[in-house]
XYZ file of C-alpha atoms in Angstrom:
353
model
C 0.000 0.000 0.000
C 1.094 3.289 -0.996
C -0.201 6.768 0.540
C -0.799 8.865 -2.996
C -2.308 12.018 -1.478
C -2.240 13.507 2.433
C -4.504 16.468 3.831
C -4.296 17.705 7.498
C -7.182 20.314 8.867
C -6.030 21.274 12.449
C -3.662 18.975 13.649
C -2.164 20.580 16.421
C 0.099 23.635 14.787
C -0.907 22.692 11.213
C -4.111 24.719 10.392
C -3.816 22.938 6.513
C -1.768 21.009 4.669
C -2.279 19.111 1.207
C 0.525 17.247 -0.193
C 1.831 14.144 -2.699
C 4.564 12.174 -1.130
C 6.531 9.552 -2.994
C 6.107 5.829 -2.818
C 9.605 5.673 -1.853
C 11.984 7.696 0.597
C 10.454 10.911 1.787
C 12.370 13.201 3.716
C 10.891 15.783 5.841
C 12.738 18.236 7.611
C 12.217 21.627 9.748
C 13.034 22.941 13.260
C 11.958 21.698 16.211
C 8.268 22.354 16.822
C 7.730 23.617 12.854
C 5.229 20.555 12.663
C 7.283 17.854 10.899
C 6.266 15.125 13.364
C 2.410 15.963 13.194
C 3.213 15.118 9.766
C 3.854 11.337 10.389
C 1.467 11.555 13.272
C -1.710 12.343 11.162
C -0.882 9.084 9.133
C -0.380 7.183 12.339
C -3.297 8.347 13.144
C -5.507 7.339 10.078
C -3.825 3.885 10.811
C -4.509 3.216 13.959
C -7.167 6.054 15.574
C -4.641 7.082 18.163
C -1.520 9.002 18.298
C 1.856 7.414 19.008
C 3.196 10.396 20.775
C 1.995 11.096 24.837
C -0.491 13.308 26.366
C -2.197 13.665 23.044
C -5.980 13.976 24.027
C -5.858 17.524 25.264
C -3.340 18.636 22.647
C -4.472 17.318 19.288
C -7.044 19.737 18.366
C -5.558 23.265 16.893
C -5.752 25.822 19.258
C -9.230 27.904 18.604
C -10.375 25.061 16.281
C -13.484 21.887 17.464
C -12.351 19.475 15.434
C -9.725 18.136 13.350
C -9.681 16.628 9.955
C -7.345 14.161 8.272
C -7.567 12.159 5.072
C -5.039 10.000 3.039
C -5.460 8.214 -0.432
C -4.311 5.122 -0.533
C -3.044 2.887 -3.568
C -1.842 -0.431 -4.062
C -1.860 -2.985 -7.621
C -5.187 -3.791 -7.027
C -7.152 -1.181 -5.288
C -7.186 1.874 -3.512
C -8.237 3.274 -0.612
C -9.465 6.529 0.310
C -9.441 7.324 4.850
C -11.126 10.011 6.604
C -10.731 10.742 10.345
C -12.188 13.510 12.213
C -11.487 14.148 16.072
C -13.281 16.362 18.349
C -15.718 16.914 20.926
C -15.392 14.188 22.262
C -15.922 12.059 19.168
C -13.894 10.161 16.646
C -15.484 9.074 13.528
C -13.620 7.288 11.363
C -14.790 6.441 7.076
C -12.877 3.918 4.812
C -14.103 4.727 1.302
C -17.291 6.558 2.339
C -18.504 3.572 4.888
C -17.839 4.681 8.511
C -16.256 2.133 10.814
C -16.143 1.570 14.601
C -13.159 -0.622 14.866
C -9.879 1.231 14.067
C -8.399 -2.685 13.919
C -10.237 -2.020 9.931
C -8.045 1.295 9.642
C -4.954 -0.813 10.559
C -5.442 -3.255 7.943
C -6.479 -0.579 5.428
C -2.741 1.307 5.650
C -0.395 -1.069 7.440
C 2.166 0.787 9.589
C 5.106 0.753 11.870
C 6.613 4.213 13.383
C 9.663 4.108 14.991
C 10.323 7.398 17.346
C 13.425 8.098 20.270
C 11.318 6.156 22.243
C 11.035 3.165 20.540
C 13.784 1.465 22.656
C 11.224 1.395 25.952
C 10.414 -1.733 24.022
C 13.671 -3.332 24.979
C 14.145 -1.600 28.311
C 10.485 -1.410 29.782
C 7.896 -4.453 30.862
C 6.706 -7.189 28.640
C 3.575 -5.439 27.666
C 5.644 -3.359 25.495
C 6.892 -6.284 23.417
C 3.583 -8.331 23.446
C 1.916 -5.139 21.642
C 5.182 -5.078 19.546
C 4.584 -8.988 18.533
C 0.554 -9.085 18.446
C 0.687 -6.162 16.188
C 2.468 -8.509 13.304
C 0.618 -11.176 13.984
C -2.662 -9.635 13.853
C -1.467 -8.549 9.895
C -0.731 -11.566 9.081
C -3.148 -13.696 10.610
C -6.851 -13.012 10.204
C -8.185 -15.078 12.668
C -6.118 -13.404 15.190
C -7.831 -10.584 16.784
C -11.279 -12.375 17.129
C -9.104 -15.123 19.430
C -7.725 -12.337 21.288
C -10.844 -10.309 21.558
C -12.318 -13.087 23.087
C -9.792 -14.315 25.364
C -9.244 -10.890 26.696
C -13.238 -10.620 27.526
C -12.629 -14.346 29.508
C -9.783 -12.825 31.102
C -11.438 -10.136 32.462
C -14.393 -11.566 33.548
C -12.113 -14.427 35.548
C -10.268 -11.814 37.167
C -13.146 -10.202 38.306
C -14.744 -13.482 39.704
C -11.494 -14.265 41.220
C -10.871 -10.671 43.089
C -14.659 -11.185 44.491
C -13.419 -14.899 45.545
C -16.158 -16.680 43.366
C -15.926 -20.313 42.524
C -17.758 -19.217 39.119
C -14.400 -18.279 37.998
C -14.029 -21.658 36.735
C -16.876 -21.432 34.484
C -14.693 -18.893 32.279
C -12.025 -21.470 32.384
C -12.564 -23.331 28.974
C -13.206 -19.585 26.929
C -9.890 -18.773 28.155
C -8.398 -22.033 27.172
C -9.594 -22.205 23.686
C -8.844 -18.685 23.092
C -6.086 -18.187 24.954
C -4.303 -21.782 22.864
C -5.801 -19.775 19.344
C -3.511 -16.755 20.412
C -0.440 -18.766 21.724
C -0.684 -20.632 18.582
C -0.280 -17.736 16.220
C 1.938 -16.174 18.284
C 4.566 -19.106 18.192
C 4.224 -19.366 14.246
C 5.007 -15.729 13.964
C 7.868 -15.537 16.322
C 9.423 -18.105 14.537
C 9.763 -16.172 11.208
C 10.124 -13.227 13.295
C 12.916 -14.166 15.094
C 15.195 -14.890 11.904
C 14.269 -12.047 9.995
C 15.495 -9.989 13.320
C 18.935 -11.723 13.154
C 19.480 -11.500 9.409
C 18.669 -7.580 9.630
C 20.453 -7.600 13.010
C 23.601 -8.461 11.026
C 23.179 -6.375 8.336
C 22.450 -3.297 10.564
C 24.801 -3.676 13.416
C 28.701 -4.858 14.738
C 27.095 -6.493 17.447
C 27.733 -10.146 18.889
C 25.127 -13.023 18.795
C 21.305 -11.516 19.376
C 19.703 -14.025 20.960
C 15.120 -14.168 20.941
C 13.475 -16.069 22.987
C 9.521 -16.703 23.496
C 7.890 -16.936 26.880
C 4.691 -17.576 26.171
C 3.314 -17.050 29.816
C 3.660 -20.460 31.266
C 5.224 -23.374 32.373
C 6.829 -24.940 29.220
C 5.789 -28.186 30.796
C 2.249 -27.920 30.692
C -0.621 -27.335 28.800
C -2.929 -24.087 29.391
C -5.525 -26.165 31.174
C -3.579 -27.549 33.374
C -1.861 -24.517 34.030
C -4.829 -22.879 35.197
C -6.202 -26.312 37.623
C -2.672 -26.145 39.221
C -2.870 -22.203 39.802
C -6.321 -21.852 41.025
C -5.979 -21.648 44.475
C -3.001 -19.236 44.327
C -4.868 -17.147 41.557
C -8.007 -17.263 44.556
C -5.329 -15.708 46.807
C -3.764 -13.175 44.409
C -7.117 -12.087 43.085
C -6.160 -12.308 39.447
C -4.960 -15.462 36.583
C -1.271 -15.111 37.411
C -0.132 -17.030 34.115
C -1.333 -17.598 30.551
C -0.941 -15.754 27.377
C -1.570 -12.155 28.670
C 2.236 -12.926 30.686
C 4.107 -13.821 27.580
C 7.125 -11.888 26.748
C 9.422 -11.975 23.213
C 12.903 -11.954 25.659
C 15.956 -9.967 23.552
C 19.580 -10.841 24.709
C 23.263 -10.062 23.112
C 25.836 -12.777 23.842
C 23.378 -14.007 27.224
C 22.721 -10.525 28.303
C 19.946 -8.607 28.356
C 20.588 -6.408 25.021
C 19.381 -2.898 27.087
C 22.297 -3.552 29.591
C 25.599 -3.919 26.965
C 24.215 -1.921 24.348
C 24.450 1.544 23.715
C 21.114 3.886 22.814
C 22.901 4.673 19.011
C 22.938 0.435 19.191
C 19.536 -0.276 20.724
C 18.086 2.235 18.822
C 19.478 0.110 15.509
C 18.354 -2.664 16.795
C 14.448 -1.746 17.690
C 14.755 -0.229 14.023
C 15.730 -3.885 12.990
C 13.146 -5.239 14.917
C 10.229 -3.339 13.053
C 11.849 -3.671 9.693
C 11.560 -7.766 10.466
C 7.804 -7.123 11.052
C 7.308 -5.784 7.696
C 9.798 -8.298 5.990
C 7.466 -10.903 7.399
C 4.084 -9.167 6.511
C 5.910 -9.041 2.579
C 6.699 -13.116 3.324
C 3.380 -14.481 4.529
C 0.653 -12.390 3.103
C 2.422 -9.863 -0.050
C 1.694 -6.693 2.524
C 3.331 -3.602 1.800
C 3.889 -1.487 4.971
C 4.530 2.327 4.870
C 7.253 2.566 7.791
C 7.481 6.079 9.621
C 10.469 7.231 11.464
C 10.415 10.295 13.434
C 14.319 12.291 14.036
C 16.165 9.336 12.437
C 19.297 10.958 13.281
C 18.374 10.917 17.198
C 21.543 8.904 18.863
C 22.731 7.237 15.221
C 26.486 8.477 14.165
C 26.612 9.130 10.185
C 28.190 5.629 9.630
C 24.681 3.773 11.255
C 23.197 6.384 9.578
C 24.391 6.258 6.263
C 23.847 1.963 6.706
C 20.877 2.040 7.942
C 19.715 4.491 4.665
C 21.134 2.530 1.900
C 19.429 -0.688 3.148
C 15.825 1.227 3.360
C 16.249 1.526 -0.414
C 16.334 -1.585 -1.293
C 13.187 -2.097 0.593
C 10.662 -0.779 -1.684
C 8.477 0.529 0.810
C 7.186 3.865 1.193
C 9.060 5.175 3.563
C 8.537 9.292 6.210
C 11.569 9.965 7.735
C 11.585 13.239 9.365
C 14.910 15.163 10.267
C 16.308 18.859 11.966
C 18.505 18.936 9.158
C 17.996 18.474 5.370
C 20.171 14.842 4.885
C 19.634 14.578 1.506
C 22.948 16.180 0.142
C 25.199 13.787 2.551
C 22.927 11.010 1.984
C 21.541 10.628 -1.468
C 18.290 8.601 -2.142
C 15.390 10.340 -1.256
C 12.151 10.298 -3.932
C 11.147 13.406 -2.858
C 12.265 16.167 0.165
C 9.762 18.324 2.473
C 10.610 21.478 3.878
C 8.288 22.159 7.111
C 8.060 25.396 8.947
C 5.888 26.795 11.180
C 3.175 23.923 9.881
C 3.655 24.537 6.614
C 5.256 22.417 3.831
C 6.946 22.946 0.788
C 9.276 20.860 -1.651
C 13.156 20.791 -0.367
């Protein structure tokens, strides 16, 4: 999938903005504050109904303005797409080609995307939540019977805990929802790691002069039992603890360089490489499995990464193919050729170079 055509009404600084990007490398460039991010964060936020960026529900809106409004056309071989979003009041509302939607899970599998920012390396140094969102989001593009399973395994979860914190034997009775869900997610899970996990280490070594990266998968239990059991042997401790203490909401994707944990040897210029390679995996795998094109975003690219990561890191997005944002303080193009086409953005407004 390929973005063709981007409009912005009142996101944040931007009052309007109509542009073409390429299907290629895009750079985008301007002073801090001048609006470049809200750039990439209007086409996050046609993919996925929320902002990537914090604190964004009180700040989204242009100052003086109700409501915002964002739309993107999107193209691929076989058909296009044309996405509406409009915030405000209170309300989202959300159209993919003139039909309005009320799960932004259709937006997401309308335009594909990953966005890497600074703070992309919490996945690696932060809980396990972080890398479970980071794994379920590939899996969920890849496998379509994904998100019902987890839908409904996350409704059995919740209504377990809930019996459990009120001490109700009817817990139980939630038990076999959360098994055959909860096995449907684990399943898909495990297939995807496993193509997951060598695409990481291939890019890993084209990317980075690092040791052996090591990925492991936790998926939330004892290895030596099966989910049913799992939750017979833990009932009476779940009773005491108030919640399901293991199963598929506790698994983790576990990163290490030569047996370490990769956030405690590695430098942020080196983690910050590696989360990149991480993502780029995702959408190598979304290409393998199912022929999906992902439009990758990456905000300050030059945040913590040396010209010589730089420079790498550049040449192997173009062979990609993908339609590619990278935003930037400085115009990069002269010291590294490649870009399609180069933005200019100041004081939320955008023009060519």
């Amino acid at each position: 999938m390929v973005i063709k055509q981007i409009r912005i009404h009142n996101l944040r600084i931007i009052k309007e903005i109509e542009f073409e990007p390429e299907s290629e490398l895009n750079l985008i460039w301007g002073a801090n504050g001048s609006g470049k991010t809200t750039i990439l964060e209007s086409i996050y936020l046609l993919g996925r109904g929320k902002s990537f960026r914090k604190a964004e529900k009180d700040q989204l809106i242009r100052r003086g303005e109700q409501q915002l409004n964002l739309f993107v056309h999107a193209q691929d071989n076989s058909h296009s797409n044309a996405l509406g979003l409009i915030k405000g009041n209170g309300i989202t509302q959300a159209k993919l080609n003139g039909r309005k939607i009320t799960r932004m899970s259709d937006l997401a599998r309308a335009i594909p995307l990953i966005v890497i920012t600074p703070n992309s390396h919490e996945i690696l140094e932060r809980g396990p939540q972080y890398r479970r969102r980071f794994l379920d989001w590939g899996v969920f593009h890849v496998e379509p019977e994904f998100r019902n399973a987890f839908e409904r395994f996350s409704r059995a979860l919740k209504q377990r805990n809930a019996a459990l914190r009120l001490r109700e034997n009817v817990a139980s009775s939630w038990d076999r929802e959360l098994i055959e869900s909860g096995n449907t997610v684990n399943r898909h899970r495990e297939n995807y790691y496993a193509q997951l996990a060598n695409k990481i280490q291939s890019i890993s070594r084209e990317l980075l002069d690092l040791g052996q990266i090591q990925i492991d998968w936790n998926r939330g239990w004892s290895d030596k039992t099966d989910l049913n059991q799992n939750l017979e042997d833990m009932r009476r401790g779940d009773m005491q603890a108030g919640y399901t203490r293991y199963g598929p909401h506790r698994a983790d994707l576990c990163i290490k360089l030569n047996n370490q944990k990769v956030e405690k040897v590695a430098s942020r210029g080196q983690q910050k490489m590696l989360v990149v390679a991480m993502h780029l995996a995702q959408v190598a795998v979304a290409r393998d499995l199912v022929s999906t094109d992902t439009v990758i975003l990456i905000d300050d690219l030059t945040s913590e990464l040396d010209s010589s990561n730089r420079r790498r890191l550049l040449e192997y997005l173009q062979q990609m193919g993908n339609q590619i944002f990278i935003t930037g303080v400085d115009n990069i193009s002269a010291s590294c050729p490649g870009f399609s086409r180069v933005f200019h953005v100041e004081q939320g407004k955008i023009s060519a170079g």
